[in-house]
Amino acid sequence: MIKTNRMKFIYTTIFLVISVLCQAQNQREKKNFDFDWRFSLVDTTEAVNPTFDDSNWQEIQLPHDWSIKQLASKENSGKGWMGGAMGYLPGGIGWYRKNFTIPETYENKKLTIQFDGVYHQSDVYINGKHLGFHPYGYTTFEYDLTPYLNYGGKNTIAVRVDHSKIPSSRWYSGSGIYRHIWLKVTNQVHVATWGTYITTPEISEKEAKVNIATTINNDTQNPVEVSVQNQIVDKQGKRIALEKSVLQVGKSEQKMLPQSLSLLKPQLWSLEKPYLYTMETTVKVNGKEVDRYTSPFGVREIRFDANKGFFLNGKNIKMKGMNLHPDAGSLGTAVPDRSYLRRLQILKEYGTNAIRCSHNPPTSEFLDMCDSLGFLVIDEAFDKWKGMYYGKYFDECWQRDINAMVLRDRNHPSIVLWSIGNETGEQHDKTEEGGKRALMLRDYVHELDPTRLVTAALQPDKSRRYNSNGFAQALDVVGYNYQEPWLKDEHKKYPDRIMYVSEAYPYYRGKGPEYKAFYPVNPWYDVADNDFVFGQFIWAGVDYLGESSGWPSVGWVTSPFDVCMFEKPSAAFHRSVWNDKPMVRIAVVDQSLNIDPGKPHWSWPFLADHWTFPQYEGHVIHVQTTTNCDSVTLVLNNNTLGTNKTSEFPNNTIDWYVPYEKGSIVAKGYKGGQEVATYELKTAGKPAQILLTSDRQQIIADGQDLSHITIKLSDEQGTVVPNADQEIMVEVVGNGRLLVLDNGDLRRNSFTGNSISTYFGKALLTVQSSCSAGNIKVMVKSKGFPDSILQITTE
């Protein structure tokens, strides 16, 4: 199906493609290489051979994660505390193959293939020739195809991925080519991969100094004189600054050219207005243009202060952050770009302003989104150094993998810190070797990018050995995981140390010497009440696969958002303290709810955001209103139950005890005596209809775009029925396909198929476009309900 649609797309656009190529024959091309692959979960060395018959292999489209397509089983558990690390899903050894043709006109070009991420231990072959081995599953790498291609004829690329030993990460890593692949075509003289480095060392209201270092590759056998022009273009496409220089580059040489431009009246990149410029780099040889390279960038000033925290463009800002893992429920780690964009847009509206990429570099597209939406980002290279599977590769590969992160990502204005690790074993060393290793990594990052500071996250340790063995001192900025009770003492002992909470419990807090004390005061207040703590990153922002509390749960489930990106009732707290806009929410505390509890220290009391409790008719139940208002009045069926001041209760949450009766319960929030926010829950009637709501009615016919459709079982008035969950069946026809189904409950052993049970009355289906414009018809059925139909347009 994928191949057929892809061919239709090619035929209908072939003349346009030829026209564009003729106009841009001297320009670089970056071609998406995600389509028309074949896959087998059988290890066979014969797959290297170009003549190997793969006709019975599965046709697939990238990104691809083979583990999520298998059944979860308790037999797939790791040992001890690593039991559910991989979400009880299997690994294995997989092969990917793709046949393609390169035009004869490319024979004098430079062709490289770029892999954005393969998990893990990959071997790549072109026409039977081994190009290389890349062990790390989270960094981008590329190979030169030029010497091995059959120009005008058939070429075969084969990729072997070895994820046979699981778990290999402490969370669900997925398996396979789970990110994009790109085929890049340039002339022999060109800008190197990640070959521009843009900094803004001087910024004022009148002018910004913009420095750019451009790295040029000359892959010819002759020295060349290269003209390099860099120009800054604004959002309207207007050129506003330009600099030209000449560079002599020897044969088979790489050379860097520094230049400086003045940008008048710069528009600053900020969280509220994340303005982006584009640097256009044009390379000419003998007056002929041979390359054009674009680099988005932002103009902003960042500063950290040990006493006052973080400053962006001179403004003191608290980082309201979330730790995010790369997977997304039933998608596994093969997450399309649009899914990440939806996630970030929801988090932005929620009040999040910072992301810690735990514990590996994200996709470059993810960082592009953070740039354009206005997030602060901690880009993290590693989890462990000498631990887990990477330990045997560390000495050989750490420099290469840090290069891949820093060189690729350093032009992103969203990135404010580089992280070199998380809870590494070296922090506990009794000698200074761990500190020396941290210093080695920190100094190397500074060589690549001296404009940003370097951090790592410290595991809770009552002895705080990281202070005596030199580990913490090796860091520019120290991240503390779950150590809020000790922060004042740390600041007193180390007043020049810049610090933040790199991982925070979402609800409970430690107390005194115990960082796992179940103290019911939210750790956010340690950030809000202390200027020297510049921010907090909740563990975790969104539920994820792996690190489960035990079978049958296959994931982490105590986040403010589930894998569908449905906001949980518990999320009300951080919404209240991370936003100035007045808000109030209602939740019912009920430990009998059908909720996966997760790991205790990261959990919350069970909360429901509905008012459908027939079993409690006439009983007094515990109700909470969470708010950033001064006071809240609670009204049950038009009867006022009272008014309470928020300041008289902990956690911005007012406790009420209410005799339950069906109907309507309303919370009204007041500031300065004026009603400024309201929230209502209604008792659901009998299930009567299936409601479908899409986030996007029109999507792009590129074979990759998505529409996310929320499914709700509701009564006749549209109120979700939370206590009548049942199986739903989905059928998708037309110019798209059903990609995945989710319901937010990770107590599942299968993430495939076209049916799923609702969870608290809801589910999420994701459809993906084909490469042909038209319509996608989505039909949802369930026993006892009339069918529900929704149409999505692709164009």
Short mmCIF file of N, CA, C and O in Angstrom, two decimals, residues 436-519:
data_model
loop_
_atom_site.label_atom_id
_atom_site.label_comp_id
_atom_site.label_asym_id
_atom_site.label_seq_id
_atom_site.Cartn_x
_atom_site.Cartn_y
_atom_site.Cartn_z
N LYS A 436 37.64 13.52 37.11
CA LYS A 436 38.52 13.78 35.97
C LYS A 436 37.81 13.45 34.65
O LYS A 436 37.98 14.16 33.66
N ARG A 437 37.01 12.39 34.67
CA ARG A 437 36.28 12.02 33.45
C ARG A 437 35.23 13.09 33.13
O ARG A 437 35.05 13.48 31.97
N ALA A 438 34.54 13.57 34.17
CA ALA A 438 33.56 14.63 33.95
C ALA A 438 34.24 15.89 33.42
O ALA A 438 33.72 16.56 32.51
N LEU A 439 35.40 16.21 33.96
CA LEU A 439 36.14 17.38 33.50
C LEU A 439 36.58 17.21 32.05
O LEU A 439 36.54 18.17 31.26
N MET A 440 36.97 16.01 31.68
CA MET A 440 37.38 15.73 30.30
C MET A 440 36.22 15.99 29.34
O MET A 440 36.40 16.66 28.30
N LEU A 441 35.03 15.51 29.68
CA LEU A 441 33.88 15.72 28.81
C LEU A 441 33.48 17.20 28.78
O LEU A 441 33.17 17.75 27.71
N ARG A 442 33.48 17.83 29.95
CA ARG A 442 33.11 19.25 30.00
C ARG A 442 34.03 20.09 29.14
O ARG A 442 33.58 20.93 28.35
N ASP A 443 35.34 19.88 29.27
CA ASP A 443 36.30 20.68 28.52
C ASP A 443 36.17 20.45 27.02
O ASP A 443 36.33 21.38 26.22
N TYR A 444 35.86 19.23 26.64
CA TYR A 444 35.72 18.96 25.21
C TYR A 444 34.49 19.66 24.64
O TYR A 444 34.52 20.21 23.54
N VAL A 445 33.40 19.67 25.40
CA VAL A 445 32.21 20.39 24.96
C VAL A 445 32.53 21.87 24.81
O VAL A 445 32.11 22.53 23.85
N HIS A 446 33.29 22.42 25.75
CA HIS A 446 33.66 23.84 25.67
C HIS A 446 34.51 24.14 24.43
O HIS A 446 34.42 25.24 23.87
N GLU A 447 35.34 23.18 24.02
CA GLU A 447 36.11 23.38 22.79
C GLU A 447 35.19 23.55 21.58
O GLU A 447 35.45 24.37 20.70
N LEU A 448 34.13 22.77 21.56
CA LEU A 448 33.20 22.81 20.43
C LEU A 448 32.26 24.00 20.51
O LEU A 448 31.84 24.54 19.47
N ASP A 449 31.89 24.39 21.74
CA ASP A 449 30.96 25.50 21.92
C ASP A 449 31.26 26.19 23.25
O ASP A 449 30.75 25.78 24.30
N PRO A 450 32.08 27.23 23.24
CA PRO A 450 32.40 27.93 24.49
C PRO A 450 31.31 28.88 24.97
O PRO A 450 31.46 29.51 26.01
N THR A 451 30.18 28.97 24.25
CA THR A 451 29.14 29.95 24.61
C THR A 451 28.13 29.41 25.61
O THR A 451 27.32 30.17 26.12
N ARG A 452 28.14 28.11 25.85
CA ARG A 452 27.16 27.53 26.77
C ARG A 452 27.87 26.77 27.89
O ARG A 452 28.96 26.21 27.70
N LEU A 453 27.21 26.72 29.04
CA LEU A 453 27.74 25.98 30.17
C LEU A 453 27.37 24.51 30.07
O LEU A 453 26.49 24.12 29.30
N VAL A 454 28.03 23.70 30.89
CA VAL A 454 27.87 22.24 30.85
C VAL A 454 27.37 21.76 32.20
O VAL A 454 27.84 22.18 33.26
N THR A 455 26.41 20.84 32.15
CA THR A 455 25.81 20.30 33.36
C THR A 455 25.80 18.78 33.31
O THR A 455 26.10 18.17 32.29
N ALA A 456 25.45 18.18 34.43
CA ALA A 456 25.10 16.77 34.53
C ALA A 456 24.18 16.65 35.73
O ALA A 456 24.15 17.53 36.61
N ALA A 457 23.41 15.58 35.78
CA ALA A 457 22.44 15.38 36.86
C ALA A 457 22.99 14.40 37.88
O ALA A 457 23.49 13.33 37.52
N LEU A 458 22.89 14.77 39.16
CA LEU A 458 23.42 13.97 40.25
C LEU A 458 22.33 13.13 40.90
O LEU A 458 21.26 13.64 41.22
N GLN A 459 22.64 11.87 41.11
CA GLN A 459 21.74 10.96 41.80
C GLN A 459 21.75 11.26 43.30
O GLN A 459 22.80 11.64 43.85
N PRO A 460 20.61 11.13 43.98
CA PRO A 460 20.61 11.34 45.44
C PRO A 460 21.61 10.44 46.13
O PRO A 460 21.68 9.23 45.85
N ASP A 461 22.38 11.01 47.02
CA ASP A 461 23.42 10.28 47.73
C ASP A 461 23.59 10.96 49.09
O ASP A 461 24.04 12.10 49.17
N LYS A 462 23.16 10.27 50.15
CA LYS A 462 23.20 10.89 51.47
C LYS A 462 24.61 11.30 51.88
O LYS A 462 24.80 12.26 52.62
N SER A 463 25.62 10.56 51.40
CA SER A 463 26.99 10.92 51.73
C SER A 463 27.47 12.13 50.92
O SER A 463 28.45 12.77 51.27
N ARG A 464 26.76 12.41 49.83
CA ARG A 464 27.12 13.48 48.90
C ARG A 464 28.60 13.41 48.52
O ARG A 464 29.33 14.40 48.52
N ARG A 465 28.99 12.21 48.16
CA ARG A 465 30.39 11.98 47.78
C ARG A 465 30.77 12.80 46.55
O ARG A 465 31.93 13.11 46.33
N TYR A 466 29.77 13.15 45.74
CA TYR A 466 30.08 13.94 44.54
C TYR A 466 30.72 15.27 44.87
O TYR A 466 31.33 15.91 44.02
N ASN A 467 30.59 15.72 46.14
CA ASN A 467 31.25 16.97 46.55
C ASN A 467 32.69 16.77 46.97
O ASN A 467 33.50 17.70 46.89
N SER A 468 33.04 15.57 47.41
CA SER A 468 34.40 15.33 47.92
C SER A 468 35.32 14.69 46.90
O SER A 468 36.55 14.72 47.07
N ASN A 469 34.76 14.12 45.82
CA ASN A 469 35.63 13.46 44.83
C ASN A 469 35.87 14.30 43.58
O ASN A 469 36.43 13.82 42.60
N GLY A 470 35.40 15.55 43.61
CA GLY A 470 35.65 16.44 42.49
C GLY A 470 34.64 16.37 41.36
O GLY A 470 34.76 17.11 40.38
N PHE A 471 33.63 15.50 41.49
CA PHE A 471 32.69 15.34 40.39
C PHE A 471 31.83 16.59 40.21
O PHE A 471 31.73 17.14 39.10
N ALA A 472 31.19 17.05 41.28
CA ALA A 472 30.34 18.23 41.16
C ALA A 472 31.14 19.47 40.76
O ALA A 472 30.68 20.32 39.99
N GLN A 473 32.38 19.56 41.28
CA GLN A 473 33.22 20.72 40.97
C GLN A 473 33.61 20.76 39.49
O GLN A 473 33.96 21.83 38.98
N ALA A 474 33.56 19.62 38.80
CA ALA A 474 33.92 19.59 37.39
C ALA A 474 32.83 20.17 36.50
O ALA A 474 33.07 20.43 35.32
N LEU A 475 31.66 20.39 37.06
CA LEU A 475 30.51 20.86 36.27
C LEU A 475 30.37 22.37 36.38
O LEU A 475 30.59 22.95 37.45
N ASP A 476 29.95 23.00 35.29
CA ASP A 476 29.64 24.43 35.34
C ASP A 476 28.33 24.67 36.10
O ASP A 476 28.18 25.67 36.80
N VAL A 477 27.39 23.76 35.90
CA VAL A 477 26.06 23.85 36.50
C VAL A 477 25.72 22.46 37.05
O VAL A 477 25.92 21.46 36.35
N VAL A 478 25.21 22.40 38.26
CA VAL A 478 24.94 21.12 38.90
C VAL A 478 23.43 20.87 38.92
O VAL A 478 22.65 21.69 39.42
N GLY A 479 23.04 19.73 38.38
CA GLY A 479 21.65 19.30 38.44
C GLY A 479 21.45 18.31 39.57
O GLY A 479 22.20 17.34 39.68
N TYR A 480 20.46 18.57 40.41
CA TYR A 480 20.16 17.70 41.56
C TYR A 480 18.87 16.94 41.28
O TYR A 480 17.82 17.54 41.06
N ASN A 481 18.95 15.62 41.31
CA ASN A 481 17.76 14.79 41.16
C ASN A 481 17.16 14.50 42.53
O ASN A 481 17.81 13.87 43.37
N TYR A 482 15.94 15.01 42.78
CA TYR A 482 15.14 14.70 43.97
C TYR A 482 15.80 15.13 45.29
O TYR A 482 15.49 14.58 46.34
N GLN A 483 16.66 16.11 45.27
CA GLN A 483 17.41 16.49 46.47
C GLN A 483 17.00 17.85 47.02
O GLN A 483 17.80 18.55 47.64
N GLU A 484 15.73 18.19 46.86
CA GLU A 484 15.25 19.48 47.35
C GLU A 484 15.54 19.72 48.84
O GLU A 484 15.87 20.86 49.22
N PRO A 485 15.43 18.71 49.71
CA PRO A 485 15.68 18.97 51.14
C PRO A 485 17.11 19.43 51.43
O PRO A 485 17.36 20.01 52.50
N TRP A 486 18.03 19.20 50.52
CA TRP A 486 19.44 19.50 50.77
C TRP A 486 19.92 20.76 50.04
O TRP A 486 21.07 21.16 50.19
N LEU A 487 19.06 21.39 49.26
CA LEU A 487 19.52 22.48 48.39
C LEU A 487 20.02 23.69 49.19
O LEU A 487 21.03 24.30 48.82
N LYS A 488 19.33 24.07 50.25
CA LYS A 488 19.78 25.22 51.03
C LYS A 488 21.15 24.95 51.65
O LYS A 488 22.02 25.85 51.68
N ASP A 489 21.35 23.75 52.12
CA ASP A 489 22.64 23.39 52.70
C ASP A 489 23.73 23.39 51.62
O ASP A 489 24.85 23.87 51.85
N GLU A 490 23.40 22.88 50.44
CA GLU A 490 24.37 22.88 49.34
C GLU A 490 24.74 24.31 48.94
O GLU A 490 25.90 24.63 48.68
N HIS A 491 23.74 25.18 48.90
CA HIS A 491 24.00 26.58 48.52
C HIS A 491 24.86 27.28 49.57
O HIS A 491 25.73 28.09 49.24
N LYS A 492 24.62 26.95 50.83
CA LYS A 492 25.41 27.56 51.90
C LYS A 492 26.87 27.10 51.83
O LYS A 492 27.79 27.91 52.00
N LYS A 493 27.09 25.83 51.54
CA LYS A 493 28.45 25.30 51.48
C LYS A 493 29.17 25.70 50.19
O LYS A 493 30.39 25.86 50.18
N TYR A 494 28.38 25.83 49.11
CA TYR A 494 28.97 26.12 47.80
C TYR A 494 28.24 27.32 47.18
O TYR A 494 27.46 27.16 46.24
N PRO A 495 28.46 28.51 47.73
CA PRO A 495 27.68 29.69 47.30
C PRO A 495 27.90 30.09 45.85
O PRO A 495 27.07 30.82 45.29
N ASP A 496 28.97 29.64 45.23
CA ASP A 496 29.23 29.98 43.83
C ASP A 496 28.69 28.92 42.86
O ASP A 496 28.89 29.05 41.65
N ARG A 497 28.05 27.92 43.38
CA ARG A 497 27.54 26.84 42.53
C ARG A 497 26.19 27.22 41.93
O ARG A 497 25.27 27.62 42.63
N ILE A 498 26.08 27.06 40.61
CA ILE A 498 24.81 27.25 39.91
C ILE A 498 24.05 25.93 39.98
O ILE A 498 24.60 24.88 39.62
N MET A 499 22.79 25.97 40.42
CA MET A 499 22.08 24.72 40.66
C MET A 499 20.62 24.78 40.25
O MET A 499 20.00 25.85 40.20
N TYR A 500 20.10 23.60 39.97
CA TYR A 500 18.69 23.44 39.60
C TYR A 500 18.26 22.03 39.93
O TYR A 500 19.10 21.16 40.24
N VAL A 501 16.95 21.79 39.87
CA VAL A 501 16.42 20.45 40.13
C VAL A 501 16.23 19.76 38.79
O VAL A 501 15.29 20.06 38.05
N SER A 502 17.12 18.86 38.46
CA SER A 502 17.11 18.20 37.15
C SER A 502 16.04 17.13 37.06
O SER A 502 15.58 16.81 35.96
N GLU A 503 15.65 16.55 38.20
CA GLU A 503 14.51 15.64 38.25
C GLU A 503 13.77 15.90 39.56
O GLU A 503 14.39 15.96 40.62
N ALA A 504 12.46 16.06 39.46
CA ALA A 504 11.64 16.35 40.63
C ALA A 504 10.46 15.39 40.69
O ALA A 504 9.86 15.07 39.66
N TYR A 505 10.13 14.94 41.89
CA TYR A 505 8.89 14.20 42.06
C TYR A 505 7.72 15.12 41.68
O TYR A 505 7.73 16.32 41.99
N PRO A 506 6.69 14.58 41.05
CA PRO A 506 5.59 15.45 40.65
C PRO A 506 4.67 15.87 41.80
O PRO A 506 3.94 16.86 41.67
N TYR A 507 4.73 15.16 42.94
CA TYR A 507 3.80 15.48 44.03
C TYR A 507 4.49 15.47 45.39
O TYR A 507 4.56 16.50 46.06
N TYR A 508 5.01 14.33 45.81
CA TYR A 508 5.62 14.24 47.13
C TYR A 508 7.03 14.83 47.12
O TYR A 508 7.68 14.94 46.09
N ARG A 509 7.49 15.17 48.33
CA ARG A 509 8.82 15.76 48.49
C ARG A 509 9.55 15.02 49.59
O ARG A 509 8.94 14.48 50.51
N GLY A 510 10.87 15.02 49.50
CA GLY A 510 11.67 14.51 50.60
C GLY A 510 11.66 15.49 51.77
O GLY A 510 11.19 16.63 51.65
N LYS A 511 12.19 15.04 52.89
CA LYS A 511 12.24 15.90 54.07
C LYS A 511 13.43 15.51 54.93
O LYS A 511 13.67 14.32 55.18
N GLY A 512 14.19 16.53 55.38
CA GLY A 512 15.35 16.25 56.20
C GLY A 512 16.36 15.41 55.46
O GLY A 512 16.64 15.64 54.28
N PRO A 513 16.91 14.38 56.09
CA PRO A 513 17.91 13.55 55.41
C PRO A 513 17.31 12.56 54.41
O PRO A 513 18.03 11.92 53.65
N GLU A 514 15.98 12.44 54.40
CA GLU A 514 15.33 11.45 53.54
C GLU A 514 14.79 12.11 52.26
O GLU A 514 13.89 12.96 52.33
N TYR A 515 15.33 11.72 51.14
CA TYR A 515 14.82 12.30 49.89
C TYR A 515 13.59 11.54 49.40
O TYR A 515 12.93 11.98 48.46
N LYS A 516 13.26 10.43 50.05
CA LYS A 516 12.03 9.70 49.75
C LYS A 516 11.16 9.67 51.00
O LYS A 516 10.97 8.64 51.63
N ALA A 517 10.61 10.82 51.34
CA ALA A 517 9.90 10.93 52.61
C ALA A 517 8.38 11.00 52.48
O ALA A 517 7.69 11.02 53.48
N PHE A 518 7.85 11.08 51.27
CA PHE A 518 6.41 11.21 51.03
C PHE A 518 5.82 12.42 51.75
O PHE A 518 4.69 12.39 52.24
N TYR A 519 6.59 13.47 51.82
CA TYR A 519 6.11 14.70 52.44
C TYR A 519 5.19 15.41 51.45
O TYR A 519 5.60 15.73 50.34
#
